[in-house]
Amino acid sequence: KIKLFEDPIYHLKSIKNKIEIKNMISAHIKDGVALTKFLHWIKQNKNFGFDELYLEKKLERFRKQNKDYIYPSFNTIAGSGPNSAIIHYRSSKNTNRKIKKNDIFLCDSGGQYKFGTTDVTRTVCFKKPSKKIKNIFTRVLKGHIAVAVNDLNKIKKGYLIDKKARAPLSKINLDYGHGTGHGVGFFSNVHEGPQAISKFNAVELKEGMILSNEPGYYEEGKFGIRIENLVYIKKKKNKLKFKNLTMAPIDKDLIEEKLLTPKEKNYLFNYNLEVYSNISKFLNKNEKTWLLESI
């Protein structure tokens, strides 16, 4: 008789030990430095006129400055304007487009380091965005924060956390067509289970698991928005909570502050402060000043 069951090693593998977590934290600090340098460069660039493929290569050049970087953890999604609305977009010679000042640019990328895997998405603008874009971006951010601050002692199943991520968008009848988060492994396994934050995942989240937190919104032919951090589950004083691994600023120019509650503003302030305290020593003076202004 053939029995169908899940390999128990699959569950054991998803729970990282203290050394693995420590190494993942280190990899994310190195990656955060590269991404922050890239974000500073792209936001300050006065010679505007680059295209998607150029930006993809430019980001990797920043990552390659670190001796522990090996190669991308997956094919970079560098989409602008209508291309950013394609969830699994891959820029090619045929689709590559020059970025315009009124575009928003979505960059989903990651690196394989000698001791950890990263996966991060940031959406940026180059001029004052429309009210509609700011409204939607802020709702995506509210969903992202709802996941990050979720009480894992009460709600520890992915499908329940997924509902929280979608709630701010659903208030204006919007949604996104992908899960809110996937499990993350080491090296080749940028996608790893059995845990996930999605509509149908009921695996109990446990200490040591690593997941992505990536709500978004996509308007076909127009624009796409996604904010993604990796998080791990930490136990402190017998209580479980998500801790951010990703260390990179979120574009302040896209946030409609009026839509954020005091708790959300406080979370954002503390996150940006944590980013600054972890990576500022690796930045030059201009990058440091810019990052300080984003707090």
mmCIF file of C-alpha atoms in Angstrom, residues 2-293:
data_model
loop_
_atom_site.group_PDB
_atom_site.id
_atom_site.type_symbol
_atom_site.label_atom_id
_atom_site.label_comp_id
_atom_site.label_asym_id
_atom_site.label_seq_id
_atom_site.Cartn_x
_atom_site.Cartn_y
_atom_site.Cartn_z
ATOM 1 C CA ILE A 2 1.256 3.469 -0.875
ATOM 2 C CA LYS A 3 0.682 5.972 1.896
ATOM 3 C CA LEU A 4 0.721 9.694 1.196
ATOM 4 C CA PHE A 5 2.165 11.770 4.023
ATOM 5 C CA GLU A 6 4.482 14.685 4.523
ATOM 6 C CA ASP A 7 8.128 13.954 5.184
ATOM 7 C CA PRO A 8 8.711 14.849 8.886
ATOM 8 C CA ILE A 9 12.169 16.183 7.961
ATOM 9 C CA TYR A 10 10.373 18.951 6.006
ATOM 10 C CA HIS A 11 9.034 20.349 9.320
ATOM 11 C CA LEU A 12 12.316 19.892 11.197
ATOM 12 C CA LYS A 13 14.255 21.645 8.416
ATOM 13 C CA SER A 14 11.979 24.709 8.557
ATOM 14 C CA ILE A 15 13.005 25.420 12.164
ATOM 15 C CA LYS A 16 16.398 27.123 12.124
ATOM 16 C CA ASN A 17 18.792 26.797 15.031
ATOM 17 C CA LYS A 18 20.485 29.728 16.788
ATOM 18 C CA ILE A 19 23.602 29.578 14.590
ATOM 19 C CA GLU A 20 21.519 29.608 11.401
ATOM 20 C CA ILE A 21 19.489 32.579 12.666
ATOM 21 C CA LYS A 22 22.662 34.434 13.694
ATOM 22 C CA ASN A 23 24.128 33.902 10.216
ATOM 23 C CA MET A 24 20.897 34.996 8.516
ATOM 24 C CA ILE A 25 20.937 38.223 10.578
ATOM 25 C CA SER A 26 24.520 38.843 9.451
ATOM 26 C CA ALA A 27 23.678 38.169 5.775
ATOM 27 C CA HIS A 28 20.758 40.599 5.948
ATOM 28 C CA ILE A 29 22.897 43.384 7.383
ATOM 29 C CA LYS A 30 25.378 42.961 4.504
ATOM 30 C CA ASP A 31 22.516 42.835 1.999
ATOM 31 C CA GLY A 32 20.806 45.819 3.635
ATOM 32 C CA VAL A 33 23.954 47.893 3.127
ATOM 33 C CA ALA A 34 24.014 47.055 -0.602
ATOM 34 C CA LEU A 35 20.295 47.733 -1.064
ATOM 35 C CA THR A 36 20.399 51.002 0.911
ATOM 36 C CA LYS A 37 23.362 52.243 -1.155
ATOM 37 C CA PHE A 38 21.362 51.361 -4.288
ATOM 38 C CA LEU A 39 18.191 53.099 -3.024
ATOM 39 C CA HIS A 40 20.169 56.204 -2.085
ATOM 40 C CA TRP A 41 21.830 56.240 -5.517
ATOM 41 C CA ILE A 42 18.549 55.803 -7.416
ATOM 42 C CA LYS A 43 16.680 58.452 -5.369
ATOM 43 C CA GLN A 44 19.497 61.031 -5.655
ATOM 44 C CA ASN A 45 20.459 60.409 -9.292
ATOM 45 C CA LYS A 46 20.254 63.641 -11.237
ATOM 46 C CA ASN A 47 21.128 62.059 -14.617
ATOM 47 C CA PHE A 48 17.769 60.341 -14.868
ATOM 48 C CA GLY A 49 17.375 58.048 -17.866
ATOM 49 C CA PHE A 50 18.207 54.514 -16.817
ATOM 50 C CA ASP A 51 16.274 51.384 -17.804
ATOM 51 C CA GLU A 52 15.221 48.244 -15.909
ATOM 52 C CA LEU A 53 18.106 46.004 -17.000
ATOM 53 C CA TYR A 54 20.634 48.702 -16.101
ATOM 54 C CA LEU A 55 19.148 48.999 -12.584
ATOM 55 C CA GLU A 56 19.160 45.216 -12.152
ATOM 56 C CA LYS A 57 22.901 45.127 -12.943
ATOM 57 C CA LYS A 58 23.599 48.238 -10.843
ATOM 58 C CA LEU A 59 22.035 46.632 -7.750
ATOM 59 C CA GLU A 60 24.123 43.502 -8.231
ATOM 60 C CA ARG A 61 27.256 45.652 -8.497
ATOM 61 C CA PHE A 62 26.472 47.037 -5.026
ATOM 62 C CA ARG A 63 26.002 43.476 -3.718
ATOM 63 C CA LYS A 64 29.251 42.298 -5.330
ATOM 64 C CA GLN A 65 31.172 44.827 -3.227
ATOM 65 C CA ASN A 66 30.794 42.347 -0.371
ATOM 66 C CA LYS A 67 33.245 39.405 -0.424
ATOM 67 C CA ASP A 68 30.631 37.070 1.099
ATOM 68 C CA TYR A 69 28.141 37.630 -1.736
ATOM 69 C CA ILE A 70 27.982 34.735 -4.208
ATOM 70 C CA TYR A 71 25.107 35.348 -6.654
ATOM 71 C CA PRO A 72 21.393 36.315 -6.792
ATOM 72 C CA SER A 73 19.026 34.065 -4.835
ATOM 73 C CA PHE A 74 16.511 34.259 -7.722
ATOM 74 C CA ASN A 75 15.936 36.211 -10.928
ATOM 75 C CA THR A 76 15.551 39.886 -10.004
ATOM 76 C CA ILE A 77 12.165 41.477 -10.677
ATOM 77 C CA ALA A 78 12.943 45.070 -11.703
ATOM 78 C CA GLY A 79 9.716 46.499 -13.105
ATOM 79 C CA SER A 80 8.651 50.071 -13.781
ATOM 80 C CA GLY A 81 5.273 51.514 -14.765
ATOM 81 C CA PRO A 82 3.069 48.810 -16.352
ATOM 82 C CA ASN A 83 5.817 46.178 -15.981
ATOM 83 C CA SER A 84 5.691 46.541 -12.194
ATOM 84 C CA ALA A 85 2.110 45.239 -12.298
ATOM 85 C CA ILE A 86 3.348 41.822 -13.542
ATOM 86 C CA ILE A 87 3.873 39.850 -10.326
ATOM 87 C CA HIS A 88 6.661 37.549 -11.631
ATOM 88 C CA TYR A 89 8.080 39.982 -14.181
ATOM 89 C CA ARG A 90 11.531 39.418 -15.686
ATOM 90 C CA SER A 91 13.042 42.252 -17.686
ATOM 91 C CA SER A 92 14.463 41.184 -21.051
ATOM 92 C CA LYS A 93 15.721 42.893 -24.215
ATOM 93 C CA ASN A 94 12.138 42.774 -25.524
ATOM 94 C CA THR A 95 10.381 44.113 -22.413
ATOM 95 C CA ASN A 96 13.092 46.403 -20.989
ATOM 96 C CA ARG A 97 11.780 49.953 -20.655
ATOM 97 C CA LYS A 98 13.315 53.283 -19.836
ATOM 98 C CA ILE A 99 12.100 54.567 -16.495
ATOM 99 C CA LYS A 100 10.148 57.807 -16.505
ATOM 100 C CA LYS A 101 10.058 60.321 -13.660
ATOM 101 C CA ASN A 102 6.364 59.679 -12.984
ATOM 102 C CA ASP A 103 6.782 55.873 -12.853
ATOM 103 C CA ILE A 104 6.965 53.893 -9.680
ATOM 104 C CA PHE A 105 9.676 51.259 -9.680
ATOM 105 C CA LEU A 106 9.290 47.846 -8.015
ATOM 106 C CA CYS A 107 12.451 45.871 -7.266
ATOM 107 C CA ASP A 108 12.184 42.346 -5.827
ATOM 108 C CA SER A 109 15.637 40.815 -5.428
ATOM 109 C CA GLY A 110 17.844 38.767 -3.167
ATOM 110 C CA GLY A 111 21.338 37.509 -2.645
ATOM 111 C CA GLN A 112 22.970 34.226 -1.743
ATOM 112 C CA TYR A 113 25.701 34.893 0.783
ATOM 113 C CA LYS A 114 28.118 32.327 2.169
ATOM 114 C CA PHE A 115 25.943 31.997 5.266
ATOM 115 C CA GLY A 116 22.445 33.174 4.369
ATOM 116 C CA THR A 117 19.752 33.941 1.830
ATOM 117 C CA THR A 118 17.950 37.259 1.351
ATOM 118 C CA ASP A 119 14.722 38.219 -0.427
ATOM 119 C CA VAL A 120 13.474 41.813 -0.313
ATOM 120 C CA THR A 121 11.117 44.074 -2.261
ATOM 121 C CA ARG A 122 11.060 47.851 -2.248
ATOM 122 C CA THR A 123 8.837 50.143 -4.297
ATOM 123 C CA VAL A 124 10.130 53.666 -4.962
ATOM 124 C CA CYS A 125 8.958 56.844 -6.683
ATOM 125 C CA PHE A 126 11.009 59.590 -8.367
ATOM 126 C CA LYS A 127 8.618 62.533 -8.076
ATOM 127 C CA LYS A 128 5.606 63.381 -5.932
ATOM 128 C CA PRO A 129 3.162 60.482 -6.400
ATOM 129 C CA SER A 130 -0.583 60.817 -6.953
ATOM 130 C CA LYS A 131 -3.019 60.632 -4.030
ATOM 131 C CA LYS A 132 -4.256 57.278 -5.327
ATOM 132 C CA ILE A 133 -0.758 55.739 -5.367
ATOM 133 C CA LYS A 134 0.002 57.060 -1.868
ATOM 134 C CA ASN A 135 -3.307 55.769 -0.549
ATOM 135 C CA ILE A 136 -2.736 52.256 -1.942
ATOM 136 C CA PHE A 137 0.950 52.126 -0.952
ATOM 137 C CA THR A 138 0.044 53.136 2.612
ATOM 138 C CA ARG A 139 -2.640 50.440 2.800
ATOM 139 C CA VAL A 140 -0.099 47.859 1.615
ATOM 140 C CA LEU A 141 2.253 49.178 4.322
ATOM 141 C CA LYS A 142 -0.521 48.903 6.948
ATOM 142 C CA GLY A 143 -0.978 45.242 5.945
ATOM 143 C CA HIS A 144 2.786 44.690 6.114
ATOM 144 C CA ILE A 145 2.892 46.205 9.625
ATOM 145 C CA ALA A 146 -0.140 44.128 10.729
ATOM 146 C CA VAL A 147 1.847 40.977 9.919
ATOM 147 C CA ALA A 148 5.033 42.237 11.599
ATOM 148 C CA VAL A 149 3.270 43.053 14.894
ATOM 149 C CA ASN A 150 0.912 40.060 14.901
ATOM 150 C CA ASP A 151 0.602 38.363 18.304
ATOM 151 C CA LEU A 152 1.953 34.888 17.550
ATOM 152 C CA ASN A 153 0.860 33.644 20.956
ATOM 153 C CA LYS A 154 -2.783 34.074 19.913
ATOM 154 C CA ILE A 155 -2.693 33.828 16.109
ATOM 155 C CA LYS A 156 -0.093 31.357 14.847
ATOM 156 C CA LYS A 157 -1.515 30.046 11.575
ATOM 157 C CA GLY A 158 -0.674 31.562 8.198
ATOM 158 C CA TYR A 159 -4.216 31.789 6.815
ATOM 159 C CA LEU A 160 -5.343 33.911 9.791
ATOM 160 C CA ILE A 161 -2.355 36.284 9.517
ATOM 161 C CA ASP A 162 -2.979 36.550 5.756
ATOM 162 C CA LYS A 163 -6.433 38.021 6.496
ATOM 163 C CA LYS A 164 -4.824 40.765 8.606
ATOM 164 C CA ALA A 165 -2.447 41.672 5.757
ATOM 165 C CA ARG A 166 -5.334 42.090 3.290
ATOM 166 C CA ALA A 167 -7.715 43.973 5.624
ATOM 167 C CA PRO A 168 -6.536 47.583 4.899
ATOM 168 C CA LEU A 169 -6.873 47.021 1.123
ATOM 169 C CA SER A 170 -10.182 45.178 1.396
ATOM 170 C CA LYS A 171 -11.670 48.288 3.071
ATOM 171 C CA ILE A 172 -11.529 49.937 -0.374
ATOM 172 C CA ASN A 173 -12.401 46.667 -2.203
ATOM 173 C CA LEU A 174 -8.856 45.872 -3.341
ATOM 174 C CA ASP A 175 -6.809 42.687 -3.051
ATOM 175 C CA TYR A 176 -3.719 40.973 -4.481
ATOM 176 C CA GLY A 177 -3.386 37.659 -6.285
ATOM 177 C CA HIS A 178 -0.578 36.003 -4.329
ATOM 178 C CA GLY A 179 0.176 34.783 -0.818
ATOM 179 C CA THR A 180 1.393 37.247 1.802
ATOM 180 C CA GLY A 181 4.455 35.218 2.701
ATOM 181 C CA HIS A 182 6.428 32.057 1.976
ATOM 182 C CA GLY A 183 8.850 30.077 4.110
ATOM 183 C CA VAL A 184 12.513 30.793 3.443
ATOM 184 C CA GLY A 185 15.401 28.354 3.659
ATOM 185 C CA PHE A 186 19.115 28.609 3.088
ATOM 186 C CA PHE A 187 20.921 28.951 -0.226
ATOM 187 C CA SER A 188 18.954 27.242 -3.015
ATOM 188 C CA ASN A 189 15.742 27.329 -0.970
ATOM 189 C CA VAL A 190 14.543 30.893 -1.170
ATOM 190 C CA HIS A 191 11.077 29.262 -1.144
ATOM 191 C CA GLU A 192 10.718 26.598 1.531
ATOM 192 C CA GLY A 193 7.789 25.071 3.378
ATOM 193 C CA PRO A 194 5.748 23.816 4.983
ATOM 194 C CA GLN A 195 4.969 27.202 6.603
ATOM 195 C CA ALA A 196 3.496 30.147 4.677
ATOM 196 C CA ILE A 197 1.281 33.187 5.209
ATOM 197 C CA SER A 198 -1.439 32.463 2.672
ATOM 198 C CA LYS A 199 -5.171 31.852 2.403
ATOM 199 C CA PHE A 200 -4.860 28.066 2.628
ATOM 200 C CA ASN A 201 -1.883 27.418 4.915
ATOM 201 C CA ALA A 202 -2.744 26.094 8.386
ATOM 202 C CA VAL A 203 0.755 25.026 9.523
ATOM 203 C CA GLU A 204 1.438 26.268 13.042
ATOM 204 C CA LEU A 205 4.218 28.873 13.078
ATOM 205 C CA LYS A 206 7.025 28.027 15.485
ATOM 206 C CA GLU A 207 10.193 29.520 16.946
ATOM 207 C CA GLY A 208 13.041 29.539 14.413
ATOM 208 C CA MET A 209 10.904 29.623 11.271
ATOM 209 C CA ILE A 210 11.738 32.247 8.619
ATOM 210 C CA LEU A 211 9.064 33.758 6.367
ATOM 211 C CA SER A 212 8.574 36.620 3.965
ATOM 212 C CA ASN A 213 6.074 39.407 4.686
ATOM 213 C CA GLU A 214 5.064 40.806 1.301
ATOM 214 C CA PRO A 215 1.594 42.217 0.713
ATOM 215 C CA GLY A 216 1.125 44.187 -2.519
ATOM 216 C CA TYR A 217 -1.280 45.600 -5.070
ATOM 217 C CA TYR A 218 -1.173 45.490 -8.890
ATOM 218 C CA GLU A 219 -3.169 47.448 -11.448
ATOM 219 C CA GLU A 220 -2.753 45.805 -14.829
ATOM 220 C CA GLY A 221 -1.073 47.996 -17.443
ATOM 221 C CA LYS A 222 -0.429 50.773 -14.897
ATOM 222 C CA PHE A 223 1.577 50.064 -11.739
ATOM 223 C CA GLY A 224 2.516 47.544 -9.059
ATOM 224 C CA ILE A 225 3.342 47.950 -5.377
ATOM 225 C CA ARG A 226 4.951 45.454 -2.997
ATOM 226 C CA ILE A 227 6.745 45.811 0.346
ATOM 227 C CA GLU A 228 8.699 42.727 1.434
ATOM 228 C CA ASN A 229 10.823 41.957 4.462
ATOM 229 C CA LEU A 230 12.006 38.592 5.715
ATOM 230 C CA VAL A 231 11.152 37.853 9.342
ATOM 231 C CA TYR A 232 12.078 35.103 11.786
ATOM 232 C CA ILE A 233 10.171 33.881 14.814
ATOM 233 C CA LYS A 234 11.887 34.630 18.110
ATOM 234 C CA LYS A 235 10.946 33.474 21.596
ATOM 235 C CA LYS A 236 11.479 35.925 24.438
ATOM 236 C CA LYS A 237 10.191 35.350 27.969
ATOM 237 C CA ASN A 238 8.145 32.430 26.636
ATOM 238 C CA LYS A 239 6.420 34.661 24.085
ATOM 239 C CA LEU A 240 6.739 34.356 20.320
ATOM 240 C CA LYS A 241 7.099 37.314 17.993
ATOM 241 C CA PHE A 242 8.235 38.190 14.479
ATOM 242 C CA LYS A 243 11.614 39.913 14.203
ATOM 243 C CA ASN A 244 12.675 41.663 11.011
ATOM 244 C CA LEU A 245 15.719 40.321 9.215
ATOM 245 C CA THR A 246 15.589 42.769 6.283
ATOM 246 C CA MET A 247 17.396 46.043 6.952
ATOM 247 C CA ALA A 248 16.481 48.604 4.267
ATOM 248 C CA PRO A 249 14.407 51.822 4.350
ATOM 249 C CA ILE A 250 10.836 52.038 3.032
ATOM 250 C CA ASP A 251 10.249 54.969 0.656
ATOM 251 C CA LYS A 252 8.791 57.749 2.833
ATOM 252 C CA ASP A 253 7.672 59.722 -0.248
ATOM 253 C CA LEU A 254 4.993 57.091 -0.944
ATOM 254 C CA ILE A 255 3.460 57.139 2.552
ATOM 255 C CA GLU A 256 0.241 59.012 3.384
ATOM 256 C CA GLU A 257 0.906 59.588 7.084
ATOM 257 C CA LYS A 258 -2.717 60.531 7.833
ATOM 258 C CA LEU A 259 -3.725 56.927 7.137
ATOM 259 C CA LEU A 260 -1.360 55.504 9.758
ATOM 260 C CA THR A 261 -2.397 54.982 13.376
ATOM 261 C CA PRO A 262 -0.055 56.100 16.202
ATOM 262 C CA LYS A 263 0.953 52.422 16.704
ATOM 263 C CA GLU A 264 1.818 52.031 13.012
ATOM 264 C CA LYS A 265 3.828 55.266 13.039
ATOM 265 C CA ASN A 266 5.660 54.032 16.114
ATOM 266 C CA TYR A 267 6.440 50.694 14.441
ATOM 267 C CA LEU A 268 7.780 52.464 11.351
ATOM 268 C CA PHE A 269 9.937 54.822 13.424
ATOM 269 C CA ASN A 270 11.423 51.922 15.403
ATOM 270 C CA TYR A 271 12.024 49.864 12.251
ATOM 271 C CA ASN A 272 13.831 52.724 10.488
ATOM 272 C CA LEU A 273 15.861 53.402 13.633
ATOM 273 C CA GLU A 274 16.862 49.727 13.778
ATOM 274 C CA VAL A 275 17.917 49.852 10.110
ATOM 275 C CA TYR A 276 20.026 52.948 10.794
ATOM 276 C CA SER A 277 21.691 51.507 13.902
ATOM 277 C CA ASN A 278 22.563 48.263 12.082
ATOM 278 C CA ILE A 279 23.923 49.561 8.788
ATOM 279 C CA SER A 280 24.902 53.254 9.105
ATOM 280 C CA LYS A 281 28.520 52.456 10.027
ATOM 281 C CA PHE A 282 28.971 50.830 6.589
ATOM 282 C CA LEU A 283 27.680 53.873 4.645
ATOM 283 C CA ASN A 284 29.409 57.011 3.414
ATOM 284 C CA LYS A 285 28.485 60.444 4.790
ATOM 285 C CA ASN A 286 25.824 61.262 2.145
ATOM 286 C CA GLU A 287 24.188 57.835 2.397
ATOM 287 C CA LYS A 288 24.155 58.092 6.190
ATOM 288 C CA THR A 289 22.510 61.539 6.133
ATOM 289 C CA TRP A 290 19.894 60.349 3.624
ATOM 290 C CA LEU A 291 19.115 57.265 5.718
ATOM 291 C CA LEU A 292 18.833 59.384 8.876
ATOM 292 C CA GLU A 293 16.283 61.600 7.101
#
